[in-house]
Short mmCIF file of C-alpha atoms and ligand atoms in Angstrom, two decimals:
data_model
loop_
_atom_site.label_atom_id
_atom_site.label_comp_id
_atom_site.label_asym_id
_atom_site.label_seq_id
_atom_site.Cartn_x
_atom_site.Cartn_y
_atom_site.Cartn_z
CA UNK A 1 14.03 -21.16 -32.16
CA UNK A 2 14.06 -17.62 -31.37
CA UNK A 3 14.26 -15.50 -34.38
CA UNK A 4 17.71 -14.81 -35.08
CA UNK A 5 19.23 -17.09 -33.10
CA UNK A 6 21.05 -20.78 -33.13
CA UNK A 7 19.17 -23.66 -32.30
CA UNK A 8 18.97 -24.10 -28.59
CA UNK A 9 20.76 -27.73 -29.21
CA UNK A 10 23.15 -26.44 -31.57
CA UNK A 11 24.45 -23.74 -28.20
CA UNK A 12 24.47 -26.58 -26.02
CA UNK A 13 27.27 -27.70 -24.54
CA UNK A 14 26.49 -31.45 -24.09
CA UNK A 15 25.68 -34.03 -26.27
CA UNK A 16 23.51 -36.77 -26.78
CA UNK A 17 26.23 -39.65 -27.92
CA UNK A 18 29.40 -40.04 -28.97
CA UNK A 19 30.89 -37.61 -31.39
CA UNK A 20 31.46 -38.96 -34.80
CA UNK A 21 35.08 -39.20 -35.84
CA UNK A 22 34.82 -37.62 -38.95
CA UNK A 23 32.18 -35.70 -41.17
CA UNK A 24 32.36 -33.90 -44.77
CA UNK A 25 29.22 -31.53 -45.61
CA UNK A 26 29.35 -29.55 -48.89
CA UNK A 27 27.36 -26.51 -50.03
CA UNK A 28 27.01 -24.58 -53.45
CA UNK A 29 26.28 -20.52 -52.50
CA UNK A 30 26.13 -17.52 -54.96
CA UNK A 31 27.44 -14.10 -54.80
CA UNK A 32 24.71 -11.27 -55.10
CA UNK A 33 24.59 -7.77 -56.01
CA UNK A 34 23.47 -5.09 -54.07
CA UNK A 35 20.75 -2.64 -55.66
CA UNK A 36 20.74 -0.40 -52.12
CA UNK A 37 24.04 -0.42 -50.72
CA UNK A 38 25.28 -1.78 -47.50
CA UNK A 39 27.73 1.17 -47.03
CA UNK A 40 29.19 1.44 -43.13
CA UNK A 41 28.74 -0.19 -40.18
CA UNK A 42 27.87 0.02 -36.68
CA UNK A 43 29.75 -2.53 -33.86
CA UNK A 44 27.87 -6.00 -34.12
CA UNK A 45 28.65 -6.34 -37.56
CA UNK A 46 25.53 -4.44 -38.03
CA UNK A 47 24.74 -1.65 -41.03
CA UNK A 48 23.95 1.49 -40.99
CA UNK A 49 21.43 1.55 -43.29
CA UNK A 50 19.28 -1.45 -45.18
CA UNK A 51 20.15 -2.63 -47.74
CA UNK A 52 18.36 -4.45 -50.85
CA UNK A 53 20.33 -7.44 -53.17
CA UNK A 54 19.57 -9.98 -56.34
CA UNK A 55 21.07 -13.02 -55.65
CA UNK A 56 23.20 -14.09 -58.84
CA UNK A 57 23.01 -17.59 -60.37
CA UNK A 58 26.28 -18.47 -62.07
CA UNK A 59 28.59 -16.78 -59.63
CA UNK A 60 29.40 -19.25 -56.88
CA UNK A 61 31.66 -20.65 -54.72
CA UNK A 62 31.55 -24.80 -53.95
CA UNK A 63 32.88 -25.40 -50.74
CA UNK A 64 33.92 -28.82 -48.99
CA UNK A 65 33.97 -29.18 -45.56
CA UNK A 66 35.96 -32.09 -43.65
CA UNK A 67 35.78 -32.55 -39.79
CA UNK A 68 37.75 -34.45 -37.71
CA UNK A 69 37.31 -34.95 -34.53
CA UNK A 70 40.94 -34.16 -32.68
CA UNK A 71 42.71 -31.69 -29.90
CA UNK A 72 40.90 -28.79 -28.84
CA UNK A 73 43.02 -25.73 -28.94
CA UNK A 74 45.33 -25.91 -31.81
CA UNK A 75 44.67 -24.04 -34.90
CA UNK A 76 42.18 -26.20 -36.85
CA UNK A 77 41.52 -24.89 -40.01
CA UNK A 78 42.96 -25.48 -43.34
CA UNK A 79 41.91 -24.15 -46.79
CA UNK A 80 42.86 -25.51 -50.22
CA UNK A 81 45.78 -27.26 -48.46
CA UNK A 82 47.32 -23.86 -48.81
CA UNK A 83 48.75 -22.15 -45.45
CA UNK A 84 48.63 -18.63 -46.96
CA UNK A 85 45.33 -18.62 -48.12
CA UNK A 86 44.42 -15.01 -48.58
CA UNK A 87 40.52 -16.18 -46.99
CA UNK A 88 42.59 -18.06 -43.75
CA UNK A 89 42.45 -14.24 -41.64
CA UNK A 90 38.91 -13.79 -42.16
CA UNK A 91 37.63 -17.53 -41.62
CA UNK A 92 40.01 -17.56 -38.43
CA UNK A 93 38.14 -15.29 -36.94
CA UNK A 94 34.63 -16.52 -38.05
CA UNK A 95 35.52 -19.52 -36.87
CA UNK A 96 36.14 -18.49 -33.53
CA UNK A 97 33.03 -16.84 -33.14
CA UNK A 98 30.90 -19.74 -34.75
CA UNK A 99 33.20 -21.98 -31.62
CA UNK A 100 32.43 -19.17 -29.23
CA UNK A 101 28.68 -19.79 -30.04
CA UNK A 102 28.63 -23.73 -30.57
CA UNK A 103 30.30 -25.57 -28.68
CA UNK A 104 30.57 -28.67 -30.48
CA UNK A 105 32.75 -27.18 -33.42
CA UNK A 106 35.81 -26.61 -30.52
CA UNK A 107 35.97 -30.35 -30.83
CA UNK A 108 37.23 -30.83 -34.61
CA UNK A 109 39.80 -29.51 -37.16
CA UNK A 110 39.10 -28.16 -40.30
CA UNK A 111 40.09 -28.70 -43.85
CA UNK A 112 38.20 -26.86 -46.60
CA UNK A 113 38.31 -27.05 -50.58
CA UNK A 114 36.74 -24.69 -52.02
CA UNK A 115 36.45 -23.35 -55.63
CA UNK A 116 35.01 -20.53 -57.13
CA UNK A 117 32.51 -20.29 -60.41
CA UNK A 118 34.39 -17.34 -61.83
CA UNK A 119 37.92 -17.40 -62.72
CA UNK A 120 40.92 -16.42 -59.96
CA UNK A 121 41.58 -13.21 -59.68
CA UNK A 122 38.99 -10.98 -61.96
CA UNK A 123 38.29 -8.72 -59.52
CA UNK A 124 34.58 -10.05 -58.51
CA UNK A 125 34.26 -10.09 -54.56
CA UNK A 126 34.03 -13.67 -53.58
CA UNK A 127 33.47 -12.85 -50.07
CA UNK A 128 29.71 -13.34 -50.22
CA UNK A 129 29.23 -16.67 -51.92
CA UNK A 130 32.47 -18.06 -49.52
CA UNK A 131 31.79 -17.42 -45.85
CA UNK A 132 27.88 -18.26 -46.80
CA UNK A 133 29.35 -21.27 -48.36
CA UNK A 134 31.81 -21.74 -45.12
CA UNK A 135 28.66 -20.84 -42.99
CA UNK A 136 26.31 -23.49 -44.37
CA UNK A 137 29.13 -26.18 -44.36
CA UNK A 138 29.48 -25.65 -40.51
CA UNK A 139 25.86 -25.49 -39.51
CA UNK A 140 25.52 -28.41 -41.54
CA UNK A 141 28.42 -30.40 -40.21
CA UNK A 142 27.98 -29.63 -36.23
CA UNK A 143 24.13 -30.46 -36.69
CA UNK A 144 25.11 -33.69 -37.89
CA UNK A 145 27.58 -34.35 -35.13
CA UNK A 146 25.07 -34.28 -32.71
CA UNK A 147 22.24 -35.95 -34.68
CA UNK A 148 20.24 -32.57 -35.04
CA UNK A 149 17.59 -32.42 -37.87
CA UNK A 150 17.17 -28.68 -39.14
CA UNK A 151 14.34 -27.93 -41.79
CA UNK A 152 16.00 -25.83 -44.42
CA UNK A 153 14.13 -22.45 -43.88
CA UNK A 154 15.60 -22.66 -40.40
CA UNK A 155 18.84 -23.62 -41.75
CA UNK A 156 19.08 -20.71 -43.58
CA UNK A 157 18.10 -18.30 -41.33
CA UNK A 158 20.65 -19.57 -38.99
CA UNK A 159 23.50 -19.56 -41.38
CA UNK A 160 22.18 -15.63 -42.86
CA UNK A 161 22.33 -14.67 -39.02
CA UNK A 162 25.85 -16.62 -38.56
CA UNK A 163 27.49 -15.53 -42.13
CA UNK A 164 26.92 -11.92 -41.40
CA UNK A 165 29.72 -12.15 -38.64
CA UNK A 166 31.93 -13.28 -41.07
CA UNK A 167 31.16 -10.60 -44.30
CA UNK A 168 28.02 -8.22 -43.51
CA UNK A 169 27.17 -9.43 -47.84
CA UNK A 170 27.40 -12.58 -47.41
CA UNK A 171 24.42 -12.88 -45.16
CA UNK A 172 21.86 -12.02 -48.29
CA UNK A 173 23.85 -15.36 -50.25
CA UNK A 174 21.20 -17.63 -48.04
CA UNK A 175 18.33 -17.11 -49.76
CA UNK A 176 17.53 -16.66 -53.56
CA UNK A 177 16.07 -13.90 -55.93
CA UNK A 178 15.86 -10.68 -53.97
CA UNK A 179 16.65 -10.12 -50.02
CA UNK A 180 16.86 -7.65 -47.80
CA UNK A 181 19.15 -7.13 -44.81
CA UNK A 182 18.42 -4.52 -42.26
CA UNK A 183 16.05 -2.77 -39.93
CA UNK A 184 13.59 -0.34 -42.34
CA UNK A 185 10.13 0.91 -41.17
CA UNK A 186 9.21 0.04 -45.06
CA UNK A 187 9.34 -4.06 -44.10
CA UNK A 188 8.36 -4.52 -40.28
CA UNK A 189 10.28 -7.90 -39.65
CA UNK A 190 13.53 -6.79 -41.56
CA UNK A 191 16.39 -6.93 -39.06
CA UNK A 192 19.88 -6.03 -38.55
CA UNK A 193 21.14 -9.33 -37.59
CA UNK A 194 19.71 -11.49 -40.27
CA UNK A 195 18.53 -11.19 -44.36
CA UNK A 196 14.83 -11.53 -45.46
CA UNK A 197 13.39 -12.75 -48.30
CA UNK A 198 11.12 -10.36 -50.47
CA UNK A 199 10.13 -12.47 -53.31
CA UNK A 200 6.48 -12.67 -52.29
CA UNK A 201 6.66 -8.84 -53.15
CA UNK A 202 8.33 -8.68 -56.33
CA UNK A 203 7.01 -7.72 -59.99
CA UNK A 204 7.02 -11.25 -61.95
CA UNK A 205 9.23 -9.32 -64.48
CA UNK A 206 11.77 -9.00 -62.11
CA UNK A 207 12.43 -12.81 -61.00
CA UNK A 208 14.24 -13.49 -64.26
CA UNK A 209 16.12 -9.84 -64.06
CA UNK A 210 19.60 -10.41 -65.96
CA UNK A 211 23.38 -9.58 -65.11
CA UNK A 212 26.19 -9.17 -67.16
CA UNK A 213 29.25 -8.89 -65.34
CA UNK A 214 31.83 -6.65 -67.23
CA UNK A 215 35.26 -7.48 -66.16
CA UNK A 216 36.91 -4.04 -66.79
CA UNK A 217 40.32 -5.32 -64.69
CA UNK A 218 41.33 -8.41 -62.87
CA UNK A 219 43.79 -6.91 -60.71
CA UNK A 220 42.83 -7.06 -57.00
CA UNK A 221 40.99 -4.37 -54.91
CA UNK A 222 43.11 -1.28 -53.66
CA UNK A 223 41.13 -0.88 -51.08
CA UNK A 224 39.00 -4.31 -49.32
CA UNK A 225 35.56 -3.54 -48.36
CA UNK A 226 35.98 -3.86 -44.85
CA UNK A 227 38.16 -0.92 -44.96
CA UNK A 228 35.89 0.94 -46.82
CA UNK A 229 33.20 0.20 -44.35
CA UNK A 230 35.56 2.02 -41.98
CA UNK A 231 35.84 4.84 -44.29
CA UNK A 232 31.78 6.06 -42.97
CA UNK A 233 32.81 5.80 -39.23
CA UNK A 234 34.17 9.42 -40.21
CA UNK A 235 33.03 10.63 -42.75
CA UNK A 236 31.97 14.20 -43.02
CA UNK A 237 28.28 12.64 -45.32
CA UNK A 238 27.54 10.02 -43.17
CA UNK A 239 24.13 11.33 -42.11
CA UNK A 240 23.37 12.27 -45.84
CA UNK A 241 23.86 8.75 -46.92
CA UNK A 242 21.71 7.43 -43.61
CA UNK A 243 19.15 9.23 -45.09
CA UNK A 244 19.81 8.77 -48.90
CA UNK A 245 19.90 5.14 -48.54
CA UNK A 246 16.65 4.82 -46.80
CA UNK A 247 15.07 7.16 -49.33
CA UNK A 248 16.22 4.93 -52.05
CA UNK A 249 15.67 2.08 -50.45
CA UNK A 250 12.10 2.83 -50.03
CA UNK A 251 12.17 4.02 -53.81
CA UNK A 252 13.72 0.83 -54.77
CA UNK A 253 11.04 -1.29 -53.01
CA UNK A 254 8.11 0.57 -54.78
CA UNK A 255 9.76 -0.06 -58.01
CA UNK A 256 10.22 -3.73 -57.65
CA UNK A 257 6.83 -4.34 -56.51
CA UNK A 258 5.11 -2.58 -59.28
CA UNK A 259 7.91 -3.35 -61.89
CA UNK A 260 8.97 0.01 -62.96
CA UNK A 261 12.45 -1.00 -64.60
CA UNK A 262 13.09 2.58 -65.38
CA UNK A 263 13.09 3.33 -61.70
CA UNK A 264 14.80 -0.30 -60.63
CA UNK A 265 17.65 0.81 -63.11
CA UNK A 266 17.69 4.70 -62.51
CA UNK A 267 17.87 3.87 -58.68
CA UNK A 268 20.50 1.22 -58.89
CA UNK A 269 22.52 3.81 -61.07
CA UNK A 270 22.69 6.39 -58.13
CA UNK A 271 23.49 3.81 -55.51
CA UNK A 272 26.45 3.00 -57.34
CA UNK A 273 27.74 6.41 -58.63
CA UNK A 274 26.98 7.57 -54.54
CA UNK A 275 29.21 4.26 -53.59
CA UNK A 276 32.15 5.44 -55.58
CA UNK A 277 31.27 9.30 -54.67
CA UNK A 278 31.17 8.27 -50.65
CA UNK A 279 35.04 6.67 -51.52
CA UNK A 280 36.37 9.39 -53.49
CA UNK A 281 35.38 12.04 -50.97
CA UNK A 282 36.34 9.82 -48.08
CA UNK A 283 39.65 10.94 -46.00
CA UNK A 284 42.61 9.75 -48.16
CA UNK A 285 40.28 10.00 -51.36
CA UNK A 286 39.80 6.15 -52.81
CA UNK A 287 39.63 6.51 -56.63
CA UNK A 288 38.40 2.43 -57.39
CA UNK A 289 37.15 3.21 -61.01
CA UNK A 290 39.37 2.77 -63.83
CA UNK A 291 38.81 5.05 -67.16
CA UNK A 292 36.97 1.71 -69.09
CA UNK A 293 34.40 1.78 -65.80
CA UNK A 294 33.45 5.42 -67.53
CA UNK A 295 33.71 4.71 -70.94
CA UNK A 296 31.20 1.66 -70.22
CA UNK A 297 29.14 3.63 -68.33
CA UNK A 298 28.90 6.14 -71.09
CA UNK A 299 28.84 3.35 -73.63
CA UNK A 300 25.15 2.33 -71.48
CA UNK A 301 23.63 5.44 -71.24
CA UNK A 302 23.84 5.98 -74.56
CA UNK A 303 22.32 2.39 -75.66
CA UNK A 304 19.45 3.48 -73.33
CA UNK A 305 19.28 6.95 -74.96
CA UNK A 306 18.20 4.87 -78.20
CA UNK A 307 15.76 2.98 -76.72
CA UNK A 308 17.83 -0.34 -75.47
CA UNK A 309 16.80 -0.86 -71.33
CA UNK A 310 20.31 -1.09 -70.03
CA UNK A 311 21.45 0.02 -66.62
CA UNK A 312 24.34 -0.58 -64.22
CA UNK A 313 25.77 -0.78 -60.79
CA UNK A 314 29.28 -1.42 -59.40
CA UNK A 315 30.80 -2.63 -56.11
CA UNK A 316 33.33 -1.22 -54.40
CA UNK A 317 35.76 -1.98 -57.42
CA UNK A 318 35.94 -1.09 -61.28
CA UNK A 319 34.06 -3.80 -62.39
CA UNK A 320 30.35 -3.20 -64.11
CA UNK A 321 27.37 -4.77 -63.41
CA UNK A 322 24.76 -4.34 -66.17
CA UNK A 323 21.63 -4.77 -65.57
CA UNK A 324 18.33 -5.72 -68.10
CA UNK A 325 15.56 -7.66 -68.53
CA UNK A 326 15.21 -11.19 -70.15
CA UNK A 327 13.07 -9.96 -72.94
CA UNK A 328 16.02 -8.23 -74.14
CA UNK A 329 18.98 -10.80 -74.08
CA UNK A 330 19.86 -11.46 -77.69
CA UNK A 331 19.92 -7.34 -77.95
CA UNK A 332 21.78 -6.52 -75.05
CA UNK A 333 24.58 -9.57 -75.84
CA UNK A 334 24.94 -8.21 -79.22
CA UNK A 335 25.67 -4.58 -78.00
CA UNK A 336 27.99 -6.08 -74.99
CA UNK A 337 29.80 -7.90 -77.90
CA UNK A 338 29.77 -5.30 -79.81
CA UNK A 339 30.66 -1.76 -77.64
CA UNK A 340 31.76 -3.45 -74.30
CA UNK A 341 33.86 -6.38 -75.14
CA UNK A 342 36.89 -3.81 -75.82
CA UNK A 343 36.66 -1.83 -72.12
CA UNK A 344 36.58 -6.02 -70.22
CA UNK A 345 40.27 -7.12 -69.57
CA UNK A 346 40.77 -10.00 -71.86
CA UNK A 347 37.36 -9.49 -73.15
CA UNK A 348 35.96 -11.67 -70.16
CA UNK A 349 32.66 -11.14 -68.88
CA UNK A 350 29.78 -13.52 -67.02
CA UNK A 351 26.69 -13.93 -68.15
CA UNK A 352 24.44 -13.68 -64.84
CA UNK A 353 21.01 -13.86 -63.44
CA UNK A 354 18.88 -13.43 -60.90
CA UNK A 355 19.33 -17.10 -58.86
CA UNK A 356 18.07 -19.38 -56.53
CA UNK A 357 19.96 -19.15 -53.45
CA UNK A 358 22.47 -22.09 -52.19
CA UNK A 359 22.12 -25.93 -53.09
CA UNK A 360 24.16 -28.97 -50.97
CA UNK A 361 26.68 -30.42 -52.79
CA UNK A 362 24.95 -33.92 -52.26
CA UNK A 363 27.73 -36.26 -53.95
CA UNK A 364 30.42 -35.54 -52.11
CA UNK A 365 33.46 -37.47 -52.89
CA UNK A 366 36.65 -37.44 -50.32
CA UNK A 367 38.88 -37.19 -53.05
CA UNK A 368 37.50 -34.08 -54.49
CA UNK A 369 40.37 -31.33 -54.10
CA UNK A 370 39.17 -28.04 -55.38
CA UNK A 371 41.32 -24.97 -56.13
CA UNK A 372 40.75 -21.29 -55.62
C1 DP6 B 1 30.07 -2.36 -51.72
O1 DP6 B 1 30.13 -7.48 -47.06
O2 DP6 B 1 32.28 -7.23 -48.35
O3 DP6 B 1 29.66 -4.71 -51.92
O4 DP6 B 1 31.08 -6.90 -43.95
O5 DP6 B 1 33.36 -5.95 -44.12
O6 DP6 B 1 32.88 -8.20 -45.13
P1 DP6 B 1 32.33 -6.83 -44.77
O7 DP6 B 1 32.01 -6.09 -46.13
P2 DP6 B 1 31.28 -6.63 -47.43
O8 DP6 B 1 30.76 -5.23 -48.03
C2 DP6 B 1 30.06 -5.19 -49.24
C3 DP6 B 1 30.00 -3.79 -49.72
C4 DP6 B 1 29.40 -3.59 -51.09
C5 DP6 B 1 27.92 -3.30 -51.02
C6 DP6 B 1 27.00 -4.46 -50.74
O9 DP6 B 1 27.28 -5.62 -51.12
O10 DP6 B 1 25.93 -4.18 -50.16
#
């Protein structure tokens, strides 16, 4: 295999044997949460900058795959048995690409159940954990049809290369604890078309890094990340934030490696508060924060202040991610019970992690129907 590339048999257009008439393939794939931001893109589907993640543990998305072999041509996918599926646009047009690239997949139609970890609706991007959920299902699926064994490592390489067509995030989701994706002179085999894998790298303090995900409001994004991507194409600080990101990226790498916290969290802070500042002063001015992303924010600084080793980021959304280490858990759920409870809609929030990376859902039962 070439690096970042499809198996050669996978882009082939003939097969060994008969296609098999029908074939389910599941796969379990978290969400992650970017400490450098991927923040604007070039054509490709490729960033602008690198960025740096921590893949989460209990924010995930199950997905179910059935494949039936049947006309070529029609449209052949169907989600949740649901033909409005707010996912259906995007997967369309992953799809086509994936069929565009392997050959096989032009063969079958499509059902998909998939489910979510985190409730419907509370505002946490799901976009990640799903297409590399989709991704893995598909790879898995047409290298079964045509009685292809791929080791794992390759797998996910394949589907981190693939996935990124489909949501530039989701193409860290492949690979647990923390990942990079894009070209940076700091990591010489980085690339823009596929995630890597850091882990080797990383202060032991950091592989059990914790997440608490404070669900200021549930009510969907304003504004959907892909349109916000679009927001840099012109943007009158693009080439500050070119250079901003590498410079914390670089920052952010030292950090990890030695295990400077302080810096991790102080770093992770500015990425986010430059996020919301590259919206705000985009044209048509996105405000995404809501006053309880402040007052939480506040309500953090302040904990740190007396001595508690709190720190945050958001996405492009109102929702907080704070960030701490394990030592600290009992301390920093007490003070989220305590001060932050009030600012979460409904008081809901996730406990998180730092995670794994994607499992196959082994016991797969045709009868399983999952819901968004
Ligand atoms: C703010 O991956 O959702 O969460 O590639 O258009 O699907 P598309 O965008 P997406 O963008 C994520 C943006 C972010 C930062 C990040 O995760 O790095």
């Amino acid at each position: 295999m070439t690096r970042s590339s499809f198996t050669e048999e996978l882009t082939s257009a003939s097969y060994p044997g008969r296609l098999p008439g029908q074939i389910v393939s599941g796969w379990q794939s978290p969400s992650n949460i970017a400490l450098i931001k991927y923040w604007g893109k070039r054509p490709g589907q490729l960033p602008i900058s690198p960025s740096l993640s921590m893949t989460l543990e209990n924010a995930y998305t199950q997905t179910i795959l059935t494949a039936t072999l049947g006309d070529s041509g029609r449209s052949n996918l169907i989600i949740n048995n649901d033909p409005a599926h707010p996912f259906l646009p995007k997967l369309n047009i992953f799809l086509n690409w994936m069929i565009a690239e392997i050959p096989v997949l032009k063969n079958y139609q499509f059902s998909v159940s998939t489910q979510n970890s985190f409730p419907h609706s509370t505002g946490i991007a799901s976009s990640a954990s799903g297409l590399s959920a989709f991704t893995l299902c598909l790879l898995s699926f047409a290298a079964e049809a045509i009685s292809l064994q791929i080791p794992q490592p390759h797998l996910m390489h394949q589907a981190s290369f693939a996935s990124r067509m489909g949501s530039g995030s989701a193409c860290r989701s492949l690979f647990g604890g923390f990942v990079v994706w894009g070209k940076t002179e700091e990591i010489s085999c980085a690339s823009d078309l596929e995630a890597l894998p850091i882990n080797e790298v990383i202060h032991p303090d950091l592989h059990s890094f914790q997440d608490a995900i404070l669900v200021i409001s549930r009510k969907p994004k304003i504004l959907s990340s892909s349109r916000g991507h679009e927001t840099m194409n012109s943007h009158p600080f693009v080439a500050g934030r070119i250079n901003q990101a590498k410079d914390h990226f670089s920052g952010m790498l030292k950090a990890l490696k030695t295990g400077d916290l302080e810096q991790v969290g102080w770093l992770a802070e500015a990425e986010a508060l430059s996020l919301h500042a590259l919206l705000m002063s985009s044209p048509g001015g996105a405000v995404l924060l809501e006053p309880g992303t402040l007052e939480v924010i506040q309500k953090i600084r302040g904990a740190r202040s007396h001595g508690l080793p709190v720190f945050f980021t958001l996405d492009a959304g109102p929702n907080v991610h704070l960030l701490y280490p394990e030592a600290d858990r009992i301390a920093v759920n007490t003070f989220i019970e305590a001060e932050l409870t009030p600012y979460c809609q409904d008081g809901f929030w996730i406990a998180d992690r730092c995670g794994e990376g994607p499992r196959e859902i082994r016991e797969i039962s045709l009868s399983t129907t999952f819901q968004v």
